[in-house]
Each structure stands twice: as structure tokens, then as C-alpha cells.
Coordinates of C-alpha atoms in Angstrom, one line a residue:
X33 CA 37.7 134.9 37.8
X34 CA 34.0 135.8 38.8
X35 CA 31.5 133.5 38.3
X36 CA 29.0 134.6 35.5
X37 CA 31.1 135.6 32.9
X38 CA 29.9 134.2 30.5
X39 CA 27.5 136.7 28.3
X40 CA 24.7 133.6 27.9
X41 CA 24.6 134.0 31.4
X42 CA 23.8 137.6 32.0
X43 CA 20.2 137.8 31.3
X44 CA 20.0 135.6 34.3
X45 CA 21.1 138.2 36.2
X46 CA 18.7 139.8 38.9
X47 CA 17.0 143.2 39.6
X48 CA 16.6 144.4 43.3
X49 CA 14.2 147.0 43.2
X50 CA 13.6 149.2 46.7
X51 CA 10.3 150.0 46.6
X52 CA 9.3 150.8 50.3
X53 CA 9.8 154.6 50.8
X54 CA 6.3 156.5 51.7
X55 CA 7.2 159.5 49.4
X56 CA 6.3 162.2 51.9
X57 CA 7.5 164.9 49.9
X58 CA 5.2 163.8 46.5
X59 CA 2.0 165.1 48.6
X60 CA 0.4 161.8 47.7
X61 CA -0.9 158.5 49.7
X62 CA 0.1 156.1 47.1
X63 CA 3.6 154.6 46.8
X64 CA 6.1 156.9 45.4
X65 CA 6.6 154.1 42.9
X66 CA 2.6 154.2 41.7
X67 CA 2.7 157.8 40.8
X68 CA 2.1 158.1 36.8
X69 CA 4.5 159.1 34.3
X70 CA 3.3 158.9 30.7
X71 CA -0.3 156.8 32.4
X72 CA 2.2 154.1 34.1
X73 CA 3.9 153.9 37.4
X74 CA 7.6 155.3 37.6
X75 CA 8.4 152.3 38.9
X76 CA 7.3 150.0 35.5
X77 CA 9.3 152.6 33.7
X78 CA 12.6 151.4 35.9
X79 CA 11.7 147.8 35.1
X80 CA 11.1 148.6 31.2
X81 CA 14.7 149.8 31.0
X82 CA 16.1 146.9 32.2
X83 CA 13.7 144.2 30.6
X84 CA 14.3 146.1 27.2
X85 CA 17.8 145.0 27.7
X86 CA 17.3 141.2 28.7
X87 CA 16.8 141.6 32.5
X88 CA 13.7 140.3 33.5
X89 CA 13.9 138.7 36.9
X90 CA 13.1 141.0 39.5
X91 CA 13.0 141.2 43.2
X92 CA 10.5 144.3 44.6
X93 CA 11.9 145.2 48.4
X94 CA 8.5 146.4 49.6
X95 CA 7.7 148.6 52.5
X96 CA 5.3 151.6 52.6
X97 CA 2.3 150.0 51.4
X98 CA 3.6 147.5 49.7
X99 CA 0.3 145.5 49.1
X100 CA -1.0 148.5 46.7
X101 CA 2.1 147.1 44.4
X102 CA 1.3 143.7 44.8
X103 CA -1.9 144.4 43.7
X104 CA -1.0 146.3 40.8
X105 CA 1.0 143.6 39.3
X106 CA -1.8 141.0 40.0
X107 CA -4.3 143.0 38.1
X108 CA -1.9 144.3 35.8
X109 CA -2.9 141.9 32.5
X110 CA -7.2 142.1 32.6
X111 CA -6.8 145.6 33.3
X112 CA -4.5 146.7 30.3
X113 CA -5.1 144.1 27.7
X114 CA -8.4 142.5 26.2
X115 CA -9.0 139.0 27.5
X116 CA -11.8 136.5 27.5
X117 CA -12.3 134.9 30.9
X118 CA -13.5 131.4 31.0
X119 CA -15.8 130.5 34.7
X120 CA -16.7 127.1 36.5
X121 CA -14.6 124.4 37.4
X122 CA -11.7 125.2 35.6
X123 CA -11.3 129.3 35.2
X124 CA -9.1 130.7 32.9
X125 CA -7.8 133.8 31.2
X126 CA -7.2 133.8 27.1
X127 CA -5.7 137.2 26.1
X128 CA -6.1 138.8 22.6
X129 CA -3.2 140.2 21.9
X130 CA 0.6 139.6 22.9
X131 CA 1.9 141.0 26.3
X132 CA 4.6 143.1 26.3
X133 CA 5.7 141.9 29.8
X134 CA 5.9 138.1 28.7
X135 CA 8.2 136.3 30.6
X136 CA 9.0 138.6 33.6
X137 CA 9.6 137.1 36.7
X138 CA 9.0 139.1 39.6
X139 CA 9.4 138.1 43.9
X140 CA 7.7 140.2 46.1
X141 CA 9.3 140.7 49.6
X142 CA 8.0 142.5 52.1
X143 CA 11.1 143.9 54.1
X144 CA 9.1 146.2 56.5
X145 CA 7.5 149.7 56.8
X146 CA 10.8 151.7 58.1
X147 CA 13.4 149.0 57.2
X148 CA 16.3 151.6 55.3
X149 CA 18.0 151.1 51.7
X150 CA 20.4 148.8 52.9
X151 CA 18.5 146.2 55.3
X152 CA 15.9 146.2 52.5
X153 CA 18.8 144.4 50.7
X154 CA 20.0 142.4 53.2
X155 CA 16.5 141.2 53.9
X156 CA 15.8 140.3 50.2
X157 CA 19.2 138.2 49.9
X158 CA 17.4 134.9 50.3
X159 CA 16.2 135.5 46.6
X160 CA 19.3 136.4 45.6
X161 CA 20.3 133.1 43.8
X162 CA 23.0 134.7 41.5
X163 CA 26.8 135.8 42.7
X164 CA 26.1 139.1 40.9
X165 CA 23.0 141.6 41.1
X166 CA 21.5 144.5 39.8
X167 CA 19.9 147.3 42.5
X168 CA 18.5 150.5 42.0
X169 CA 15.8 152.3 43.7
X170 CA 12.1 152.2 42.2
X171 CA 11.9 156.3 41.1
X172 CA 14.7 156.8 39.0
X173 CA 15.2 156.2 35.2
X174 CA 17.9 156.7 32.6
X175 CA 18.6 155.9 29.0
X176 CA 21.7 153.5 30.1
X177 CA 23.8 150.6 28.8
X178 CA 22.6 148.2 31.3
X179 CA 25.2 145.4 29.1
X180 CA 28.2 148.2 29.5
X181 CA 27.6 148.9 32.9
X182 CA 28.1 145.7 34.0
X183 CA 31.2 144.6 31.9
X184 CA 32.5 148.0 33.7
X185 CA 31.8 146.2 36.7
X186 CA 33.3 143.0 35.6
X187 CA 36.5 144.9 33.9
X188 CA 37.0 146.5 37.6
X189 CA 36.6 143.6 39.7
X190 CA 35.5 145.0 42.8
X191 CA 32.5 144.4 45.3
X192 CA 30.4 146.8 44.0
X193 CA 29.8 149.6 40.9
X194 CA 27.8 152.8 41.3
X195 CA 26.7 154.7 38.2
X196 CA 27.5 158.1 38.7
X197 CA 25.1 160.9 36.8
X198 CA 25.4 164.6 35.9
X199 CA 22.2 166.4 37.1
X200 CA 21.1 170.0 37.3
X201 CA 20.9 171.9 40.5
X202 CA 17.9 172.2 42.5
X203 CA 18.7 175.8 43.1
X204 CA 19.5 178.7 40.4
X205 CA 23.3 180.4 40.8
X206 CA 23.8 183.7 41.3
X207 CA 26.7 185.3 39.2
X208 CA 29.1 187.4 40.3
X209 CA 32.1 189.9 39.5
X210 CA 35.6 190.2 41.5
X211 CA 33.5 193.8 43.3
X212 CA 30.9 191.5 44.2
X213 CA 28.2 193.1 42.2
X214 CA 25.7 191.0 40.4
X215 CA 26.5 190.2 37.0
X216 CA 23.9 187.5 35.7
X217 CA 21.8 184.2 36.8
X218 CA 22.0 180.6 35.7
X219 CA 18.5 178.7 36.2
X220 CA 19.6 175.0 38.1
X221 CA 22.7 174.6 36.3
X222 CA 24.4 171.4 35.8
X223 CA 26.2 170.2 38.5
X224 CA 30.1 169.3 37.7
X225 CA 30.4 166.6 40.1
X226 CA 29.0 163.1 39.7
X227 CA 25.9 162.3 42.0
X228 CA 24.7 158.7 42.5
X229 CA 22.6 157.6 39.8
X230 CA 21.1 154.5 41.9
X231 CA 22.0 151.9 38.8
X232 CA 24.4 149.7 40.8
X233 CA 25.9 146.4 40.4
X234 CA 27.0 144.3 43.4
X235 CA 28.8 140.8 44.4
X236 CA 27.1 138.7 46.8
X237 CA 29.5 139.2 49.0
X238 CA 28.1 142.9 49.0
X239 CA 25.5 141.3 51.8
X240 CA 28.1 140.9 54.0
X241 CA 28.4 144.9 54.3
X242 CA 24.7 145.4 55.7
X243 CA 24.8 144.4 59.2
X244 CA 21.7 143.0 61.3
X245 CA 19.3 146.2 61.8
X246 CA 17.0 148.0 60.2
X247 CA 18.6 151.2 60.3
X248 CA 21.4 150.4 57.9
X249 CA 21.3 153.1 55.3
X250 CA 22.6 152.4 51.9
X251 CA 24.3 155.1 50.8
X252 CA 25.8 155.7 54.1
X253 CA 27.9 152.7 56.1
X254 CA 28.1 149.8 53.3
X255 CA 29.2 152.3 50.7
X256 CA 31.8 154.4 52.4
X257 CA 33.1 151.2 53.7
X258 CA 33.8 149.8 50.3
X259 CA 35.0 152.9 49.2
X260 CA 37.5 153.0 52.4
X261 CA 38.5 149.3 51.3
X262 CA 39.3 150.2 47.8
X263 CA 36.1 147.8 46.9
X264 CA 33.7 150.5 45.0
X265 CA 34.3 151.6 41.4
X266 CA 32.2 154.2 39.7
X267 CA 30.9 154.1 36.4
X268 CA 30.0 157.3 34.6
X269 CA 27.2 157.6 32.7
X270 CA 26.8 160.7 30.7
X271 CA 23.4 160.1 28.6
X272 CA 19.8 161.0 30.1
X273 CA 18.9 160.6 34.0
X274 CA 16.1 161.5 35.9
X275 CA 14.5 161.0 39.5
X276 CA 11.5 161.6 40.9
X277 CA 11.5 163.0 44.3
X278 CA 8.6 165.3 44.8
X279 CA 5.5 166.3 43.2
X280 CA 7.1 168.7 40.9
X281 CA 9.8 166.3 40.1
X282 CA 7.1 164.2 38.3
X283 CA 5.4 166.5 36.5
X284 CA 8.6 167.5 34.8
X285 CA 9.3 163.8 34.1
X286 CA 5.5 163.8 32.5
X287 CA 6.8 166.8 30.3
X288 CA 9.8 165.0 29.0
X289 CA 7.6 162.2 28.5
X290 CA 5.0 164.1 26.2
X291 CA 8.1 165.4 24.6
X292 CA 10.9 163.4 23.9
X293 CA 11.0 160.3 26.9
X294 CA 14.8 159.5 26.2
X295 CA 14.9 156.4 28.6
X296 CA 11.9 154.5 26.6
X297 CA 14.3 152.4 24.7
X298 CA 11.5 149.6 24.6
X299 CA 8.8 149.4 21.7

């Protein structure tokens, strides 16, 4: 049996976050995880969803200007609550009104400017102090069952679990009849197979799979050597799931906000 079975145990579970891409294509010099949705950074929306379900203690794989996050986080309480601030020998802060963040524990670990998705998890494995661990990358959000997703993972008992999503084309289809005129066209339809979500769940012994460089890419070696070795199950997720890739990517995801925001599950 795997250790951590035990449901009281879960919340202790932690979050790797990979937060060190330079978001070329968003046309902006922040970190792809500062740009705003709904006035907060896409990546406090990733860290919401899994907070709101008991997972508080994360680990931020920084890169790409990585001390803009820090810095974010420092100043995150004086700049979004009231507060009075006591000087001289003894400073301190006393804030008026409850924080919505209480609690959260969160590492910052710089892993390099053009260390790739899978050394950046190698690199943070010292703060690793569980045998099973959350990862997903700092852009993405969803309205998932953090709790179902890993019993799935637990049910399956392999290495690793990858949430697999539905999402729409980037591209519109062009329809046609057996004459091969044009008979219609479908704006970004949704695509049938299952794409990688980025919510994924891995054993410990996961770190074993990432090798010694900085080149070691994620989604490319580790994976399709755990799928080879029968050692990565997929969980299907069919709810709300969004990522934010380019500029236009997060101005849709500021639409669905103003709108309807289905992954704020959190008060």
C-alpha cells in the first residue's frame, strides 16, 4: 500500500507549481504567471483552486524573472488588505480584516532561467517532503475535483496520473461533401481527443525519471517513459479548463471571468 492513504493526511499533500517560462508569445515583460485575470495573477487563480480544496503548501519552480513573484507574494498582504503598521524597535503589521490566504505555506525555488518542465521538478525535489505530490504548470485553471483526482491516482496505483481535458481547436474546420465542395464552417470546434490538462499527481519515485540536465522536457522523455512502462494513468476530466498561452488567450479568460468564472470554487 502507498504511503498517505489516509484522507487526514491528504491536505498535507504538496503543490509544485512551474512558474519559470518567459511567456514570449503574451507580448508582455512580466511573468506569464503575473498577467491579470479578473485584477489577480493567473497564477493565484491556479493556487485558489487547490487551496479551496485543502491544499495549501506550495512549492513555486521559478525561472524567468522569478524575483517579480517573489515580490508579489511579499507585498501581497499591505497591498490588498487594510493594516496598521507599528515602527521602532519592534515593527509590526495588525490587519483589519481576515485574510483569505491564511495559512498558506509557500517555498520559493529558483531552478534557473532556461531550466525545462521536468528539471524544474527535479530541482525542487529537496522540498518535496511527501511520497505523493501535486504539479501543474502556473497558467492553467479548471473547475476540478482535486480530492477525486487523486483517489483516481491512488485507485490506479501507478507512478504518475495526468488529467486529461477536452478543449476547442485553435483553428476553425472547414466542412466538406463526398464532391469536395464546401458545405459549412465550424468556429474552433472541440477537439475529441484528450489533451494534457497539466493537473498531475506523481510518486516520489517520479524524480527518478528526470535525469541530470536542464534540458529534460516534461512532457516529452519522463512521460512517454512511464507510459512505455505501463506506469502513467490518465484521468479524464470533463468539467471547465482553460490555459493561458498568448495575449488573446487571456483576454478570453478575462471574459469568462466577467461572465461566469466556472473554476472560482473559493468564496
Amino acid at each position: 500500500m502507498r504511503a498517505e492513504t489516509d484522507p487526514s493526511n491528504r491536505r498535507s499533500l504538496p503543490v509544485v507549481i512551474l512558474c519559470g517560462g518567459m511567456g514570449i508569445r503574451m507580448g508582455d515583460d512580466r511573468p506569464k504567471m503575473l498577467v491579470e485575470v479578473g485584477g489577480q495573477p493567473i497564477l493565484l487563480h491556479v493556487m485558489k483552486v487547490y487551496a479551496a480544496q485543502g491544499f495549501s503548501r506550495f512549492i513555486l519552480a521559478l525561472g524567468y524573472r522569478g524575483d517579480d513573484i517573489k515580490r508579489y507574494f511579499l507585498n501581497y498582504g499591505p497591498l490588498t488588505h487594510d493594516f496598521t503598521l507599528t515602527l521602532g524597535a519592534s515593527p509590526s503589521i495588525q490587519y483589519h480584516e481576515p485574510h483569505p490566504e491564511d495559512g498558506w505555506r509557500i517555498t520559493f525555488a529558483d531552478t534557473g532561467l532556461r531550466t525545462q518542465t521536468g528539471a524544474r521538478i527535479r530541482k525542487v525535489g529537496p522540498y518535496i517532503e511527501s511520497e505523493t505530490f501535486f504539479a501543474t504548470y502556473g497558467d492553467g485553471v479548471a473547475d476540478i475535483d482535486l480530492a477525486e483526482l487523486l483517489a483516481f491516482h491512488r485507485q490506479m496505483g501507478r507512478t504518475a496520473t495526468m488529467t486529461g481535458v477536452r478543449s476547442f481547436s485553435r483553428f476553425g474546420v472547414v466542412r466538406t461533401d463526398v464532391q469536395g465542395l464546401v458545405t459549412g464552417f465550424q468556429e474552433k470546434p472541440l477537439v475529441d481527443a484528450p489533451i494534457n490538462g497539466g493537473f498531475f499527481v506523481f510518486e516520489r519515485e517520479f524524480l527518478n525519471y528526470l535525469g541530470d540536465d536542464d534540458d529534460v522536457i516534461l512532457e516529452k522523455g519522463p512521460l512517454e517513459r512511464l507510459a512505455a512502462e505501463g506506469q502513467l494513468a490518465l484521468y479524464e476530466h470533463a468539467g471547465f479548463w482553460r490555459a493561458m498561452d498568448t495575449f488573446k488567450d487571456a483576454q478570453e479568460m478575462n471574459a469568462i471571468w466577467d461572465t461566469s468564472a466556472p473554476w472560482k470554487i473559493w468564496e
